[in-house]
Coordinates of C-alpha atoms in Angstrom, one line a residue:
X535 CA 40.2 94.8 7.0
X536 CA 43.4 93.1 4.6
X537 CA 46.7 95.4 6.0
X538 CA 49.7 95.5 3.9
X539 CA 52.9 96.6 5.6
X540 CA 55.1 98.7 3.3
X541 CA 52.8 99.5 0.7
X542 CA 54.6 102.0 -0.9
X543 CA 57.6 99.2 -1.8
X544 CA 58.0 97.9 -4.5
X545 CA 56.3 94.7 -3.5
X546 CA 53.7 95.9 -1.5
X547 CA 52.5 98.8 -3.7
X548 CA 52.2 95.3 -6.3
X549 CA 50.6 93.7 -3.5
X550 CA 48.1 96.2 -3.0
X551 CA 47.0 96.8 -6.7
X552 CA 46.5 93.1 -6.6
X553 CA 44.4 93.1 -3.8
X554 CA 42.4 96.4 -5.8
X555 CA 41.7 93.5 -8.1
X556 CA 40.0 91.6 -6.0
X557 CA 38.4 93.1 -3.1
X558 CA 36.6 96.8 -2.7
X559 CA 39.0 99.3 -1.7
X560 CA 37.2 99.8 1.6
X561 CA 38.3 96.5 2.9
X562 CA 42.4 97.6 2.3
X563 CA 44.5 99.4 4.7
X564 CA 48.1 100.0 4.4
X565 CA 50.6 100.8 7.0
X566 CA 53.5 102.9 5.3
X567 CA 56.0 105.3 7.2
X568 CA 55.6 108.2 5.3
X569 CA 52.0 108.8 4.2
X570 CA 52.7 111.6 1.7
X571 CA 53.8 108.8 -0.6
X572 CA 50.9 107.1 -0.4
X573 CA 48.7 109.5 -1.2
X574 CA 47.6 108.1 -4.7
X575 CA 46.2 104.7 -2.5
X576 CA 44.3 107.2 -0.5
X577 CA 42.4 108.8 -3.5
X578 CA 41.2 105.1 -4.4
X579 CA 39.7 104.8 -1.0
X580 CA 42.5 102.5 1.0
X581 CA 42.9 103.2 4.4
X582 CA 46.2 105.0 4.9
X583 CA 47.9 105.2 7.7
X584 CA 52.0 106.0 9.2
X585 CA 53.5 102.8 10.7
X586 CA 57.1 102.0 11.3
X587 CA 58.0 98.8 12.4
X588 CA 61.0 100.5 14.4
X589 CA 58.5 102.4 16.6
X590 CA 56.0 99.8 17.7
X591 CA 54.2 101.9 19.8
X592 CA 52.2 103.6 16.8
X593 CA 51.3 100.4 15.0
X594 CA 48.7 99.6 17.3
X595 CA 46.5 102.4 15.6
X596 CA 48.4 101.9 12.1
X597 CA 46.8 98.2 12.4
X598 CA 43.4 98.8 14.4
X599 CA 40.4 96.9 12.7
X600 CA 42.5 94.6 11.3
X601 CA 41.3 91.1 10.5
X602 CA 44.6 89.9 8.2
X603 CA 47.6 91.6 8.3
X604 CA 50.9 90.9 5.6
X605 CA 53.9 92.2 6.7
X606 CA 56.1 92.9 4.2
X607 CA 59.9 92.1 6.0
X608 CA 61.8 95.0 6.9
X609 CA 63.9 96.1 4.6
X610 CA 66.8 96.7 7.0
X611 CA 70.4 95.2 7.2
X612 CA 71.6 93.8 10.6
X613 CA 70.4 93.2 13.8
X614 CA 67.7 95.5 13.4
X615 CA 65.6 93.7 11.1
X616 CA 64.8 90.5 13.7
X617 CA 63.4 93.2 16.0
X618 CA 61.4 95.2 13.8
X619 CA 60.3 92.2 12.5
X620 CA 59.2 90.7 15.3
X621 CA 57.7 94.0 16.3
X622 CA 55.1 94.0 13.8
X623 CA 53.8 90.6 14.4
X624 CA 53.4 91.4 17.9
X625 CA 51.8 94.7 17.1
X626 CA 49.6 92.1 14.6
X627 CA 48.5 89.9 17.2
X628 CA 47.7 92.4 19.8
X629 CA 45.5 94.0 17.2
X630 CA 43.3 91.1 16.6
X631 CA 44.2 89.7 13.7
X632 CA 42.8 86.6 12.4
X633 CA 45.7 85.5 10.3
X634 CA 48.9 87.0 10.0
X635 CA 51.2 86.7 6.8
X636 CA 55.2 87.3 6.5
X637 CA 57.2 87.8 3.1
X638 CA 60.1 85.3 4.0
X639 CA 62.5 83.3 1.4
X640 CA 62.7 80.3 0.1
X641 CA 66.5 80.2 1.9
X642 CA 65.2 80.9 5.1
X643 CA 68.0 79.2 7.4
X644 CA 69.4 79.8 10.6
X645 CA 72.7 78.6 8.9
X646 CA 72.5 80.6 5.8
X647 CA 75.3 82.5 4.3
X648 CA 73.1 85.0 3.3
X649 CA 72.3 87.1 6.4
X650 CA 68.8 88.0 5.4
X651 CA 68.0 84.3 4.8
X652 CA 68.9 83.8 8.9
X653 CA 66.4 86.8 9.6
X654 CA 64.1 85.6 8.2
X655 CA 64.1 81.9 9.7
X656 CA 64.1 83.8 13.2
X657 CA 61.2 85.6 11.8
X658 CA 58.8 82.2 10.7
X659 CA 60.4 81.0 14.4
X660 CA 58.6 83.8 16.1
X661 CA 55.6 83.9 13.6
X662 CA 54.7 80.1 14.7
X663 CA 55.1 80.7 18.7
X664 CA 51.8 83.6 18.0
X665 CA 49.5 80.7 18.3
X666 CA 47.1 82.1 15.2
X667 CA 46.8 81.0 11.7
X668 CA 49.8 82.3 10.1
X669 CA 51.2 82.0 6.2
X670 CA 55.0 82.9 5.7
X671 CA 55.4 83.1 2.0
X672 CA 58.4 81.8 0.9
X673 CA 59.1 84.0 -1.8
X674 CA 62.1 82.7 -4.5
X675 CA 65.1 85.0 -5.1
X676 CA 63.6 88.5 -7.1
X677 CA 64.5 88.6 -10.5
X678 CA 64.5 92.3 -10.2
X679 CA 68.0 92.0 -8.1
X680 CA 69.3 91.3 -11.2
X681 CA 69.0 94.8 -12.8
X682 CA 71.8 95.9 -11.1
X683 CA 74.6 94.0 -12.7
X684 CA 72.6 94.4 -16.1
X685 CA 74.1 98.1 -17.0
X686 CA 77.6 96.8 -16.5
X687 CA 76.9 94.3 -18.3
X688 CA 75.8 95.5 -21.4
X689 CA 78.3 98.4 -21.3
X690 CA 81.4 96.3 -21.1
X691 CA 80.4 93.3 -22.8
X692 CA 81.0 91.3 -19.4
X693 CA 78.7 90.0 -16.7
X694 CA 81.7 90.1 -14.2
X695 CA 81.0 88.9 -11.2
X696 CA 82.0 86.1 -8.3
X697 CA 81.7 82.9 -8.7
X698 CA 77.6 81.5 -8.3
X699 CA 75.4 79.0 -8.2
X700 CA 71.9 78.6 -9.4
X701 CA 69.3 80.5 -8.3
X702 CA 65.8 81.1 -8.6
X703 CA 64.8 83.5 -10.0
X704 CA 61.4 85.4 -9.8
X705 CA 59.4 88.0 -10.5
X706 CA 57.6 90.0 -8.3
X707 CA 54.8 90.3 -10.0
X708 CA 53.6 86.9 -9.9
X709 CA 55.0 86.6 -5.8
X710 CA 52.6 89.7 -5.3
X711 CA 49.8 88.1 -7.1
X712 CA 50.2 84.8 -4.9
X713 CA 50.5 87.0 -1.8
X714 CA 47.0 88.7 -2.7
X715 CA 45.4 85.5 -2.9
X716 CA 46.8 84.3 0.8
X717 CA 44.9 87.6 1.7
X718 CA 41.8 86.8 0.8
X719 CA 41.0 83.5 0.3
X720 CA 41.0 80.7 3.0
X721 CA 43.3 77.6 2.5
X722 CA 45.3 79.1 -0.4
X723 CA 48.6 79.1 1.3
X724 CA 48.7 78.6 5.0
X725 CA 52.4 78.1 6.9
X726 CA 55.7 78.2 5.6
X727 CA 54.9 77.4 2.1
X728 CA 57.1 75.4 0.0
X729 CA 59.2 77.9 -2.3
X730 CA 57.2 80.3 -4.2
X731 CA 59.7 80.4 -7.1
X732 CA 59.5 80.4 -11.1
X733 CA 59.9 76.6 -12.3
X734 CA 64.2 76.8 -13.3
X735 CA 67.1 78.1 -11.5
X736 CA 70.0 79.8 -13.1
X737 CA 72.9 81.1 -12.8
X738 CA 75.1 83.9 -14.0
X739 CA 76.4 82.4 -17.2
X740 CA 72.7 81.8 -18.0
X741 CA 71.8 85.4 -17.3
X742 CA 74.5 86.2 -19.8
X743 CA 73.3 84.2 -22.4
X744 CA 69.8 85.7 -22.0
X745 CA 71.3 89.1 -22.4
X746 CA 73.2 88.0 -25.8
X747 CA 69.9 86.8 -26.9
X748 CA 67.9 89.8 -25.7
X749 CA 70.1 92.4 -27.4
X750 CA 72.0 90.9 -30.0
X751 CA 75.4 91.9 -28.4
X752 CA 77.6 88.9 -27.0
X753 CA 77.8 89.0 -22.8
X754 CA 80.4 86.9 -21.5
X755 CA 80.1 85.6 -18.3
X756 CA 83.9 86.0 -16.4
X757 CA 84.4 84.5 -12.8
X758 CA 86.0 87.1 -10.4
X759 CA 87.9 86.3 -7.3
X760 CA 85.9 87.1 -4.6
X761 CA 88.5 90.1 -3.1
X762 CA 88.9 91.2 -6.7
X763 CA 85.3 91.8 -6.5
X764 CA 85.0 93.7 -3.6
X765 CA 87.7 95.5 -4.5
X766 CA 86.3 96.3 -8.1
X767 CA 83.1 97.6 -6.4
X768 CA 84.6 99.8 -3.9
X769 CA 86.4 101.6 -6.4
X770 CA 83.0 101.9 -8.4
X771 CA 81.8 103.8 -5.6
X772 CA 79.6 101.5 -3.7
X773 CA 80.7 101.1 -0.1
X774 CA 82.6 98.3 1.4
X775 CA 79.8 97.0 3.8
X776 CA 77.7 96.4 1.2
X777 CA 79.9 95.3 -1.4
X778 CA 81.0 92.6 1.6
X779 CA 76.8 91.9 1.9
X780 CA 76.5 91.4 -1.6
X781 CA 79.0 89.1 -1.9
X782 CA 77.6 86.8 0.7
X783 CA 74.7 86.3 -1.8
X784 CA 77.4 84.9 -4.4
X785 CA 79.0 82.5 -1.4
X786 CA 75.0 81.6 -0.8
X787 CA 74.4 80.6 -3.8
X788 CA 77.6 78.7 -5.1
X789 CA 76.8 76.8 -1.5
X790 CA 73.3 75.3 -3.2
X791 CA 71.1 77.7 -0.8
X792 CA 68.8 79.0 -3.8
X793 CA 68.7 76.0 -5.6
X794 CA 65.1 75.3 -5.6
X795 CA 62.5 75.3 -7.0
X796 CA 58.5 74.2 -6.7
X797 CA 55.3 74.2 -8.7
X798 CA 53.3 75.7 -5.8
X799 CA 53.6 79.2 -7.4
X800 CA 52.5 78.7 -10.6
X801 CA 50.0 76.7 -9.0
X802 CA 48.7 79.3 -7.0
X803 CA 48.3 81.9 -9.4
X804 CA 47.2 79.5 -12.7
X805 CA 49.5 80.3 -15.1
X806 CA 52.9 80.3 -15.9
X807 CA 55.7 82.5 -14.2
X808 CA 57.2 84.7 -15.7
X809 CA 60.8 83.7 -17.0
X810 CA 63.9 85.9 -16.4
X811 CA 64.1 86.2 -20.3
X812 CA 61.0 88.6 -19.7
X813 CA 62.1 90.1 -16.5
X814 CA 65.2 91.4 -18.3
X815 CA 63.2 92.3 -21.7
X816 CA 60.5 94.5 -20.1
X817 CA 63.5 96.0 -17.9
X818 CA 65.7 97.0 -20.7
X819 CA 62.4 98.3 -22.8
X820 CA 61.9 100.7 -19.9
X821 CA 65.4 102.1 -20.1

């Protein structure tokens, strides 16, 4: 049995219809916390069942039978995330798994400015100790991220943000189809991979100039001080802890941390990534 974690994420659900690709339906299970949103995965024949990585105690049954488990890292801010993390490895190993796999980064440092980055390195730390073939899939930055500074964008003219550094950007479709294939075939990718990233980094002046090119309408790129920032979004509603996150990201990446890239992806999966130019397209065609 091939568990995903979190299948009803964005990631995972890709993960899984990947997997539907590839394997019969009868040999996927999926570990989600609410089942009810899942419910379409059921009606193709996965196995379905609750699991939250915060109550560890009901994964045993959530990952019975399994022989490779993927857990898809919690999606949780703060000291919670180690733990829950670290929860469902355990709960992985105690159910027999053969292999487990971990969606890390390709930042993954104990000294990262990016407090997800430092999770996850504690994560891989505790992933290694199991003693059992393990993959953590060192996924590049998601392009996706940057949807969320697109409708500013292309409503003021201005991709106003703090000041960056280049990143590497990449899509989650191609990370989900290189996480399938660590599923279910031996020696694809086995542990801590090199980055898993499209083959150029960019920054935020390059985004803009994709978005000029994408819709016709000139974006300008303006650097804003990083309290400005902060500021700015608070008064746009969002609240300060996670304006104060987000901008951690920005000191991240103007530190070098995402500035990497590797051919292992496109490797993996045989055939080119897909660019940010097409992340953005097929994101503003679905506006």
């Amino acid at each position: 049995m091939l568990i995903v974690t979190g299948a009803t994420g964005h990631l995972g659900s890709l993960i899984v219809n990947r997997l539907l690709e590839r394997v019969p339906a009868g040999r996927i299970a999926v570990s989600v916390r609410d089942v009810s949103k899942a419910a379409d995965l059921a009606e193709r024949g996965v196995r379905v069942r609750t699991g939250d990585f915060t109550e560890p105690d009901g994964l045993k049954h959530a990952f019975e039978g399994a022989e490779r488990i993927l857990v898809v890292s919690a999606a949780i801010r703060g000291d919670g995330a180690s733990a829950a993390n670290r929860a469902a490895i355990d709960a992985a190993r105690e159910a027999g798994a053969q292999r487990i796999l971990y969606t890390s980064h390709q930042a993954a440092s104990p000294l990262s400015l990016f407090p997800p980055q430092r999770v996850h390195a504690a994560t891989e730390e505790h992933l290694e100790r199991q003693g059992i073939p393990y993959t953590a899939l060192r996924n590049g930055f998601y392009a996706s991220t940057l949807g969320s500074y697109v409708t500013a964008a292309l409503e003021t003219g201005t991709l106003a943000v703090p000041q960056d550094g280049p990143v590497s950007w990449t899509a989650h479709e191609d990370l989900a189809e290189a996480a399938a294939l660590a599923l279910t075939e031996d020696g694809a990718l086995e542990g801590v991979t090199p980055p898993l990233t499209a083959p150029r980094t960019l920054d935020f002046a390059d985004v803009a100039g994709i978005l000029t090119r994408i819709t016709g309408r000139t974006v300008t790129r303006v650097v804003m001080d990083d309290d400005e920032w902060i500021s700015a979004a608070v008064a746009g509603g969002m609240p300060r802890p996670a304006a104060e996150f987000f901008l951690t990201m920005f000191s991240a990446s103007r530190k070098g941390e995402f500035n990497a890239t590797s051919p292992t992806l496109e490797a993996t999966i045989g055939h080119p990534a897909k660019t940010v130019h097409e992340v953005l397209e097929a994101a503003l065609r679905s506006r």
